[in-house]
CSV table of C-alpha atoms in Angstrom, one decimal:
chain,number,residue,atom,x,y,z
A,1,UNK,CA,90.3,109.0,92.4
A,2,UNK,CA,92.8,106.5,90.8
A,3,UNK,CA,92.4,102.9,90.9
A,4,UNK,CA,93.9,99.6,89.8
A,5,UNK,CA,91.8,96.4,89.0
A,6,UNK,CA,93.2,93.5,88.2
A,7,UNK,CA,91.8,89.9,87.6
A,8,UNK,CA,91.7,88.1,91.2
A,9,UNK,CA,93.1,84.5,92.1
A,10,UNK,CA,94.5,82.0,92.2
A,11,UNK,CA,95.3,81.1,89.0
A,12,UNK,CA,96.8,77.7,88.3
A,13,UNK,CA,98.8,76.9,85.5
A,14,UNK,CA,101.2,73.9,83.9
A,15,UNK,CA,104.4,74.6,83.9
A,16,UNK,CA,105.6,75.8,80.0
A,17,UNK,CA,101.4,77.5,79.9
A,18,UNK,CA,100.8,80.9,78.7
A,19,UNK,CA,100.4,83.6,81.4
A,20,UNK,CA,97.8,86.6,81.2
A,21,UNK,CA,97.1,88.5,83.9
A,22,UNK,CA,94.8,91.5,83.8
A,23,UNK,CA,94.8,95.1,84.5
A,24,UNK,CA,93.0,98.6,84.0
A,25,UNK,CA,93.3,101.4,85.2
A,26,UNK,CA,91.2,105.0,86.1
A,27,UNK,CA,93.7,107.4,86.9
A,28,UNK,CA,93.6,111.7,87.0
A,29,UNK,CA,96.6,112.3,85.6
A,30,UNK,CA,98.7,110.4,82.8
A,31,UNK,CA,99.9,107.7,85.0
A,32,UNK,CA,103.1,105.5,84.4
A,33,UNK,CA,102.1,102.0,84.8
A,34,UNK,CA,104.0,98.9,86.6
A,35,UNK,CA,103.7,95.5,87.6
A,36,UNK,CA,105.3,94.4,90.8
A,37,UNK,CA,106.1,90.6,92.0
A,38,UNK,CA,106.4,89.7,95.4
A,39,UNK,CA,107.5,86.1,96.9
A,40,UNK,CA,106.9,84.7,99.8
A,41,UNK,CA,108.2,86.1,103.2
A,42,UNK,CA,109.5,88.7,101.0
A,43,UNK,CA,108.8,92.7,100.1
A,44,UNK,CA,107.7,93.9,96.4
A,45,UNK,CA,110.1,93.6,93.3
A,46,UNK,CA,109.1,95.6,90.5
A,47,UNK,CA,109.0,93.3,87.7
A,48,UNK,CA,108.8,95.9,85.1
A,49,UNK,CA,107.1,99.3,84.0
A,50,UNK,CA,105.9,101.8,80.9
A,51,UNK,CA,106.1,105.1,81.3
A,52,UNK,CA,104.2,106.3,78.3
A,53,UNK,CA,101.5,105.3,75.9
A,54,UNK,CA,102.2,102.4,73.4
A,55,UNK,CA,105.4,101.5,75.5
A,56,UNK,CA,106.0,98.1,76.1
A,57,UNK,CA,108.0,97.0,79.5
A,58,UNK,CA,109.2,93.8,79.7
A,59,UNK,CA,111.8,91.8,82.1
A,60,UNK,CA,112.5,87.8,82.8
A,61,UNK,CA,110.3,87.0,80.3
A,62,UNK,CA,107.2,88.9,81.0
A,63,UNK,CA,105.8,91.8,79.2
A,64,UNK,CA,103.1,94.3,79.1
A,65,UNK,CA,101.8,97.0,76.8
A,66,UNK,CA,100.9,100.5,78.1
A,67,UNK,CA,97.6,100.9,76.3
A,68,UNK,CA,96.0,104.3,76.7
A,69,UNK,CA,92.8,103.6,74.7
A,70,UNK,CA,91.5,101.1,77.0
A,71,UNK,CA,93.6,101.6,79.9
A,72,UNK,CA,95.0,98.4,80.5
A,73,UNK,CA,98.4,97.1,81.3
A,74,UNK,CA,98.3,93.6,80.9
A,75,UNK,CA,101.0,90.9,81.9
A,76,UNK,CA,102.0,88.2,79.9
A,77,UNK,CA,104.7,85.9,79.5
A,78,UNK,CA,104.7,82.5,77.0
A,79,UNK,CA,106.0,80.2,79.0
A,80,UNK,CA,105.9,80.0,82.9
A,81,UNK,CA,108.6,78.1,85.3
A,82,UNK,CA,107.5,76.6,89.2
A,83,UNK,CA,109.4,80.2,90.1
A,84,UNK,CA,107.2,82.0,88.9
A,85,UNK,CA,104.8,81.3,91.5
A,86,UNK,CA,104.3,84.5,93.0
A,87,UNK,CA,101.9,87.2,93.4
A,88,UNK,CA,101.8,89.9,91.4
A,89,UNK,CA,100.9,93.6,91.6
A,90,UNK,CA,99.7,96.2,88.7
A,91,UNK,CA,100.2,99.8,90.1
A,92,UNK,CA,100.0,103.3,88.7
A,93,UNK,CA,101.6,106.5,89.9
A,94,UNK,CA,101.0,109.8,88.7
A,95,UNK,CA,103.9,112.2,88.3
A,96,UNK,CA,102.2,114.8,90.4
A,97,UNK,CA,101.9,112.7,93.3
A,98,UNK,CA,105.4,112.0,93.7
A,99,UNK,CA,106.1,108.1,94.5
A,100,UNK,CA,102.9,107.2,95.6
A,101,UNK,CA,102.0,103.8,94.0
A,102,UNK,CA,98.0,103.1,93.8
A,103,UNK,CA,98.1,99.0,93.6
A,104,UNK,CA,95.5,96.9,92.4
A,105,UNK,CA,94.5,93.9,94.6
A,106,UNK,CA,97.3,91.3,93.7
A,107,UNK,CA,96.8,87.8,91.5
A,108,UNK,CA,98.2,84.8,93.2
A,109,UNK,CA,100.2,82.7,90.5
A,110,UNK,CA,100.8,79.1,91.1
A,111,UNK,CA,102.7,76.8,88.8
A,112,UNK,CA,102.6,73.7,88.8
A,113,UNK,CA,105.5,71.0,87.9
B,1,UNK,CA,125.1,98.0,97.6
B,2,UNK,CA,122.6,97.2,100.9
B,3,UNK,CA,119.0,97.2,100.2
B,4,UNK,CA,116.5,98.8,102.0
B,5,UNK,CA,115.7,97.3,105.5
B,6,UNK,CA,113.4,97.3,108.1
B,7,UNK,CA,113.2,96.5,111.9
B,8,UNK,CA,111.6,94.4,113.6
B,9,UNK,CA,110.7,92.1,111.1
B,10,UNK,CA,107.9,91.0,113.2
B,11,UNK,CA,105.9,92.6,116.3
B,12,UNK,CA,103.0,91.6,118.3
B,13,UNK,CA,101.2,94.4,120.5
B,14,UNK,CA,98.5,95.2,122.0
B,15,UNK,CA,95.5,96.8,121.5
B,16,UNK,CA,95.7,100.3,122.8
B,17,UNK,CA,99.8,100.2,122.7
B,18,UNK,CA,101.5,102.5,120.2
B,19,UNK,CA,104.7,100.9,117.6
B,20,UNK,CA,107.8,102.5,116.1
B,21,UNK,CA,108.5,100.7,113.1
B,22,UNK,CA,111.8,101.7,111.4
B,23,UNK,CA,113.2,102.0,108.0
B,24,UNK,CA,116.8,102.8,106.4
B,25,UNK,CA,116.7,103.2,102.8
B,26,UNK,CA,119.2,102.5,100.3
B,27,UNK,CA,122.7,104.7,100.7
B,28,UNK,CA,121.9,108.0,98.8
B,29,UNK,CA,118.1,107.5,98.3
B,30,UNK,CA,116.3,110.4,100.1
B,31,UNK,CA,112.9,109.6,99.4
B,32,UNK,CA,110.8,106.6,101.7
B,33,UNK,CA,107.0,105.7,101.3
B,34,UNK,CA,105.6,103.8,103.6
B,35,UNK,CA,102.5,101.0,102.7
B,36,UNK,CA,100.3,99.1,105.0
B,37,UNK,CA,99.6,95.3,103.3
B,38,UNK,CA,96.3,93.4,104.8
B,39,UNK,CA,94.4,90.9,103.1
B,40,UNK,CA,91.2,92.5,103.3
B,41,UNK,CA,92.4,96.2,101.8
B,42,UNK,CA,95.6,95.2,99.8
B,43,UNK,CA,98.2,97.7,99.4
B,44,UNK,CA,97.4,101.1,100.9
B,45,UNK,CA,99.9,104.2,100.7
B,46,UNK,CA,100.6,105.8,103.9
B,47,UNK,CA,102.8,108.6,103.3
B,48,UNK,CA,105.8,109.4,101.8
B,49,UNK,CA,108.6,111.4,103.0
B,50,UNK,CA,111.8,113.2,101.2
B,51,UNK,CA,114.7,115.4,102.5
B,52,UNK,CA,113.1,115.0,106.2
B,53,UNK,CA,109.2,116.7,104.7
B,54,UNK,CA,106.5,114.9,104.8
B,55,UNK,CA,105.5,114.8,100.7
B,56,UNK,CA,102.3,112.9,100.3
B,57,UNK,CA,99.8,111.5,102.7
B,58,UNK,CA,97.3,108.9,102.5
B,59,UNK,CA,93.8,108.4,103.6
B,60,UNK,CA,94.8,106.8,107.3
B,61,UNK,CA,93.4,108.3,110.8
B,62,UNK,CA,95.9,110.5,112.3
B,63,UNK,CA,96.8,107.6,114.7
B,64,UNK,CA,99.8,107.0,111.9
B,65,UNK,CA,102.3,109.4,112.0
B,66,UNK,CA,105.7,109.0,110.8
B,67,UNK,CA,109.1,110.9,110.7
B,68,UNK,CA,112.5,110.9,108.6
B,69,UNK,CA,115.7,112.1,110.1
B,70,UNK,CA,118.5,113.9,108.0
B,71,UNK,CA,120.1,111.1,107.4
B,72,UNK,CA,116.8,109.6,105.4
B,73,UNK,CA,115.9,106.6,107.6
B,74,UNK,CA,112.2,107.2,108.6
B,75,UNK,CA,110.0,105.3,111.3
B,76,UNK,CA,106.5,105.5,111.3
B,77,UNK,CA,104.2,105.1,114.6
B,78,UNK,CA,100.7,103.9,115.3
B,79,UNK,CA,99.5,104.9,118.1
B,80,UNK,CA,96.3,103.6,119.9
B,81,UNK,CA,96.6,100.2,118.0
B,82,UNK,CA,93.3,98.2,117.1
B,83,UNK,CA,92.8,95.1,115.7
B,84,UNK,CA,92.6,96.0,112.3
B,85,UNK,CA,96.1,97.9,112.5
B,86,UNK,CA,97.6,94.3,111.8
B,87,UNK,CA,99.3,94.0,108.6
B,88,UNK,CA,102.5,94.6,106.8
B,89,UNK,CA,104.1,97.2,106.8
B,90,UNK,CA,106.6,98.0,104.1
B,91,UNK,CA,108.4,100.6,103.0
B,92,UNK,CA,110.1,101.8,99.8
B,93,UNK,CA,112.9,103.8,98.8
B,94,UNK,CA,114.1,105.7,96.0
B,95,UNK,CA,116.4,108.9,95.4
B,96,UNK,CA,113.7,111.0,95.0
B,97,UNK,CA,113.4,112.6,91.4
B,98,UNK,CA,111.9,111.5,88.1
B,99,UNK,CA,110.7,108.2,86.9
B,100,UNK,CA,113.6,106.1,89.2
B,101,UNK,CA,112.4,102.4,90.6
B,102,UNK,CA,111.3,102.4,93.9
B,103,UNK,CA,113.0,99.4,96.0
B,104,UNK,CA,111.0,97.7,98.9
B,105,UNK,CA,112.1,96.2,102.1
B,106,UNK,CA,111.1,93.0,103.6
B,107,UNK,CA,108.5,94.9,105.7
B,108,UNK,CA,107.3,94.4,109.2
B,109,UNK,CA,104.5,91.7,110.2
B,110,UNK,CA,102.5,94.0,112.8
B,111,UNK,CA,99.9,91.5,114.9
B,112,UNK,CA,97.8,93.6,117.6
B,113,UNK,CA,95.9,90.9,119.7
């Protein structure tokens, strides 16, 4: 079946560090991939997505490149804030299965002033 | 434009009781996917309903059920409730077609004692 792994937490960082957060990916189909962000107290927010191979998707700062060859999607952004503290979601849906979103296990992010 | 929202935001049963959760999507979306959020099992898809059809189903006892009326909002029910039924419960929402972003409420904080 399709499943998401994704490095576990927590990580700490500095504020102004470099962000990486993991993720692959086995998947039937050709998936499109996304990482959601949620807060909390508070419900998912995708953060951004690829739909395709080679795509990049990127939003507030964070990006991630859709790589098909080793099926990864990994998050990065150059220079975290104490908002970013979050935890974060990689997810994969395939086409055929209409909006159902496998998720990986979540990465707790905490940044530190 | 109101977001997608969920009552009750919290709920505590007990074991053996059954639960309506509710769910009204955004204005215009049709389609709602329900998720169950623990700790020990992350993210797990439910099901996921569209134009008043079920559409997808995930791998859950038949104790979860859920409906959507024609005018989209949707309410799932456990029935039976165990221990292990407490979690988050959030839904998303989305119009239904293509590659569109799916946009999650606040979810419901289920606790069976």
């Amino acid at each position: 079946g399709d499943s998401v792994t994704q490095m576990e937490g927590p990580v700490t960082l500095s504020e102004e560090a470099f962000l990486t957060i993991n993720c692959t990916y086995t998947a039937t189909g050709y998936p499109s991939l996304f990482w959601y962000v949620q807060y909390p107290g508070e419900g998912l927010q995708l953060l951004l997505k690829a739909t395709k191979a080679d795509d990049k998707g990127s939003n507030k700062g964070f990006e991630a490149t859709y790589r098909k060859e080793t099926t990864s999607f990994h998050l990065e952004k150059g220079s975290v804030q104490v908002s970013d503290s979050a935890v974060y979601f990689c997810a994969l849906r395939i086409k055929a299965a209409g909006n159902k979103l496998t998720f990986g296990g979540g990465t707790r992010v905490l940044v530190k002033p | 434009k109101a977001g997608v929202t969920q009552t009750p935001r919290y709920l505590i049963k007990t074991r053996g009781q059954q639960v309506t959760l509710s769910c009204s999507p955004i204005s215009g979306h049709r389609s709602v996917s329900w998720y169950q959020q623990t700790p020990g099992q992350g993210l797990q898809f439910l099901f996921e309903y569209f134009s008043e059809t079920q559409r997808n189903k995930g791998n859950f006892p038949g104790r979860f059920s859920g409906r959507q009326f024609s005018n989209s909002r949707s309410e799932m029910n456990v029935s039976t409730l165990e221990l292990g039924d407490s979690a988050l419960y959030l839904c998303a929402s989305s119009s239904g077609r293509g590659e569109e972003e799916q946009y999650f409420g606040p979810g419901t904080r289920l606790t069976v004692t």
